[in-house]
Amino acid sequence: MTQRPNIAGDPFAGRAPTSHERTSGAPWDASYRDGPAPWDVGPQPAIVRVASRGGFTGDVLDAGCGSGENTLHLASLGLPVVGFDVADTALAIARRNAEERGLAAEFVSADAFDLATLGRTFATVLDCGLYHTFDEDERPRYVASLTNVAQHGGTLYVLCFADGPNAGPHPIREEDLRASFTPRAGWNVTSIERERVLTRYHDEHGAPAWLATIVRA
Ligand SMILES: C[S@@+](CC[C@H](N)C(=O)[O-])C[C@H]1O[C@@H](n2cnc3c(N)ncnc32)[C@H](O)[C@@H]1O
């Protein structure tokens, strides 16, 4: 990632703003400051279903965990889980919720483009709504960063907005996922299924989504 000097009061804390932050004109943290973020709806049903069929095993990493609802759902199942995010306000909400619910989960500040700094690897990685925020220039850097924290043979789940009618912001095409997660980049796509993502601004059926199951080679 492009390092910038960490100046006091810098809303990006020394990292380069992402494409989403440049477009929106605000740091991710701002989404969490005045009430629930638009995607803060509790654990996503698609993730709850994957968990209920035993899809999460071993040490779990929740990438771009936000306020930690998916992380805490996995913790409630007894899984050892770490959530990371760049939004300190989101991390504070996640830690408070963990404490209030009596759940053990770790929440750390980390940049998705620099995951080697975590110094740990995980058997299962969840990306719920992070990959789709990155543009075509950012995706290869994110995927390369993920290879540093996913154990060989481990599983990555990507739940992202899909293209098509009533698409959410940042719609992703199936071929975008296949272009990102190639054997050359260290990944094998097992399946890409149609799913839904719930938000606070869609009806109860949410927005069209992809659930990609990807294995680290
Ligand atoms: C759409 S939200 C999804 C949050 C959460 N996964 C959920 O499902 O509620 C995307 C999250 O990714 C985080 N994020 C964006 N860019 C990031 C980066 N470079 N490194 C770490 N987290 C990032 C944002 O702060 C935000 O919390």
XYZ file of C-alpha atoms and ligand atoms in Angstrom:
244
model
C 0.000 0.000 0.000
C 1.033 3.614 -0.381
C 2.210 4.785 3.041
C 1.606 8.410 3.974
C 2.956 10.236 6.994
C 0.737 9.590 10.026
C -0.208 13.148 10.951
C -2.346 13.774 14.047
C -5.980 14.159 12.999
C -5.428 12.443 9.627
C -8.763 10.631 9.060
C -6.897 7.940 7.106
C -4.296 7.342 9.853
C -1.378 7.267 7.460
C -2.867 4.978 4.810
C -3.934 6.004 1.326
C -7.716 6.502 0.978
C -9.409 3.676 -0.907
C -11.308 4.259 -4.166
C -14.574 4.186 -2.190
C -13.308 6.840 0.210
C -12.082 9.026 -2.660
C -15.460 8.756 -4.398
C -17.565 9.309 -1.282
C -15.243 12.031 0.027
C -15.274 10.564 3.543
C -13.267 7.974 5.465
C -14.980 4.644 6.204
C -15.054 5.556 9.860
C -17.612 8.320 9.150
C -20.190 5.647 8.216
C -20.279 4.465 11.816
C -20.400 7.770 13.691
C -24.070 8.792 13.478
C -26.094 5.656 14.061
C -26.013 2.328 12.267
C -24.244 2.114 8.903
C -26.478 1.252 5.913
C -25.269 -2.364 5.927
C -25.539 -2.821 9.688
C -28.418 -5.278 9.852
C -27.128 -8.038 12.119
C -25.448 -11.166 10.761
C -26.155 -11.701 7.067
C -28.518 -14.668 6.556
C -26.230 -16.012 3.807
C -23.345 -16.177 6.294
C -25.539 -17.708 8.993
C -26.484 -20.456 6.492
C -22.836 -21.176 5.604
C -22.016 -21.393 9.311
C -24.977 -23.686 10.039
C -23.725 -26.202 7.480
C -20.268 -26.234 9.101
C -18.564 -23.995 6.552
C -16.394 -22.244 9.120
C -13.606 -24.227 10.759
C -10.392 -23.484 12.608
C -9.194 -19.957 13.199
C -11.459 -17.509 11.356
C -10.679 -14.037 10.007
C -13.499 -11.573 9.246
C -12.117 -9.078 6.710
C -13.606 -5.588 6.973
C -15.693 -6.736 9.929
C -17.376 -3.366 10.526
C -19.394 -3.438 13.737
C -18.733 -7.169 13.933
C -22.194 -8.718 13.605
C -20.926 -11.593 11.428
C -17.817 -11.968 13.598
C -19.941 -12.188 16.733
C -22.300 -14.705 15.155
C -19.305 -16.957 14.465
C -17.993 -16.362 18.002
C -21.402 -17.379 19.368
C -20.867 -20.758 17.669
C -17.625 -21.202 19.599
C -15.274 -20.391 16.721
C -12.035 -18.506 17.457
C -12.495 -15.411 15.325
C -10.606 -12.205 14.595
C -12.259 -9.243 12.869
C -10.241 -6.433 11.349
C -11.207 -3.073 9.937
C -9.816 0.406 9.292
C -12.785 2.100 10.974
C -11.940 2.634 14.646
C -15.514 3.614 15.501
C -16.759 0.312 14.048
C -14.156 -1.608 16.046
C -15.208 0.175 19.235
C -18.867 -0.771 18.581
C -17.828 -4.372 17.871
C -15.808 -4.637 21.097
C -18.663 -3.140 23.122
C -21.177 -5.568 21.581
C -18.861 -8.506 22.279
C -18.585 -7.477 25.903
C -22.325 -6.882 26.300
C -23.118 -10.268 24.751
C -20.394 -12.092 26.682
C -18.711 -13.282 23.486
C -14.992 -13.846 22.931
C -13.830 -12.280 19.683
C -10.766 -10.233 18.828
C -11.126 -6.968 16.916
C -8.018 -5.356 15.461
C -7.206 -2.350 13.350
C -5.613 -3.444 10.066
C -5.537 -2.440 6.425
C -6.779 -5.042 3.958
C -3.867 -4.203 1.655
C -1.292 -4.944 4.336
C -2.456 -8.118 6.062
C 0.999 -9.597 6.502
C 1.249 -7.221 9.478
C -1.238 -9.469 11.317
C 1.547 -12.078 11.495
C -1.015 -14.900 11.639
C -2.807 -17.260 9.291
C -6.406 -18.489 9.278
C -8.215 -21.642 8.142
C -11.312 -19.691 7.068
C -11.586 -16.110 5.887
C -14.847 -14.222 5.495
C -15.258 -11.181 3.279
C -18.757 -9.815 3.656
C -19.033 -6.607 1.694
C -15.354 -5.641 1.508
C -14.144 -6.997 -1.859
C -16.942 -5.211 -3.709
C -15.789 -1.818 -2.371
C -12.474 -2.127 -4.245
C -11.976 -1.036 -7.845
C -10.107 -2.955 -10.537
C -6.758 -1.483 -9.509
C -7.227 -2.346 -5.840
C -8.546 -5.896 -6.208
C -5.241 -7.564 -7.226
C -3.474 -5.916 -4.268
C -6.204 -7.056 -1.889
C -6.135 -10.609 -3.233
C -2.331 -10.717 -2.893
C -2.641 -9.447 0.678
C -5.210 -12.146 1.500
C -2.807 -14.877 0.343
C -0.574 -13.912 3.284
C -3.200 -14.756 5.890
C -5.115 -17.694 4.380
C -3.728 -21.127 5.196
C -3.021 -23.411 2.233
C -6.190 -25.441 1.681
C -8.148 -22.885 3.700
C -11.458 -21.447 2.539
C -12.388 -17.882 1.686
C -16.043 -16.830 1.438
C -16.791 -13.630 -0.463
C -20.330 -12.261 -0.171
C -20.672 -9.264 -2.489
C -23.239 -7.292 -4.430
C -24.008 -8.847 -7.839
C -24.710 -7.105 -11.118
C -28.169 -7.172 -12.661
C -31.571 -5.627 -11.902
C -31.883 -3.807 -8.554
C -28.141 -4.103 -8.029
C -26.621 -2.522 -4.929
C -23.704 -0.095 -5.112
C -20.421 -1.590 -6.361
C -22.041 -4.452 -8.336
C -19.620 -7.273 -9.125
C -19.818 -9.555 -12.165
C -19.171 -13.267 -11.778
C -16.230 -12.863 -14.175
C -14.728 -10.189 -11.876
C -14.530 -12.766 -9.085
C -13.047 -15.365 -11.438
C -10.507 -12.829 -12.729
C -9.424 -11.916 -9.196
C -9.146 -15.361 -7.665
C -7.069 -17.334 -10.151
C -4.692 -20.269 -9.619
C -1.914 -17.912 -10.684
C -2.853 -15.606 -7.780
C -2.971 -18.613 -5.416
C -6.699 -19.393 -5.373
C -9.195 -21.892 -6.815
C -12.851 -20.893 -7.088
C -15.012 -23.796 -5.895
C -18.418 -22.225 -6.480
C -20.167 -18.927 -7.106
C -23.809 -19.030 -6.050
C -26.588 -16.472 -6.289
C -27.441 -15.032 -2.874
C -28.963 -11.937 -1.298
C -27.406 -9.222 0.873
C -29.651 -7.409 3.328
C -29.203 -3.680 3.865
C -31.118 -0.944 5.664
C -32.162 0.618 2.358
C -33.516 -2.438 0.505
C -36.763 -4.276 1.273
C -36.747 -7.511 3.264
C -35.386 -9.415 0.238
C -32.222 -7.316 0.115
C -30.025 -6.907 -2.954
C -28.748 -9.517 -5.423
C -25.415 -10.943 -4.355
C -22.800 -13.556 -5.087
C -21.518 -16.012 -2.520
C -18.144 -17.203 -3.756
C -16.393 -20.157 -2.118
C -12.692 -20.021 -2.871
C -9.868 -22.264 -1.710
C -6.308 -21.094 -1.083
C -4.042 -23.272 -3.259
C -19.740 -2.544 3.435
S -18.891 -2.569 4.966
C -19.187 -4.232 5.524
C -18.943 -4.400 7.003
C -19.197 -5.797 7.563
N -18.410 -6.809 6.917
C -20.664 -6.134 7.495
O -21.034 -7.053 6.754
O -21.453 -5.473 8.191
C -17.190 -2.618 4.454
C -16.227 -2.562 5.626
O -14.893 -2.686 5.139
C -14.061 -1.783 5.827
N -12.902 -1.465 4.961
C -12.912 -0.774 3.811
N -11.675 -0.680 3.307
C -10.858 -1.336 4.166
C -9.466 -1.601 4.199
N -8.628 -1.148 3.258
N -8.972 -2.332 5.218
C -9.801 -2.785 6.206
N -11.121 -2.574 6.236
C -11.651 -1.847 5.226
C -14.956 -0.584 6.093
O -14.482 0.216 7.151
C -16.292 -1.256 6.400
O -16.422 -1.519 7.767
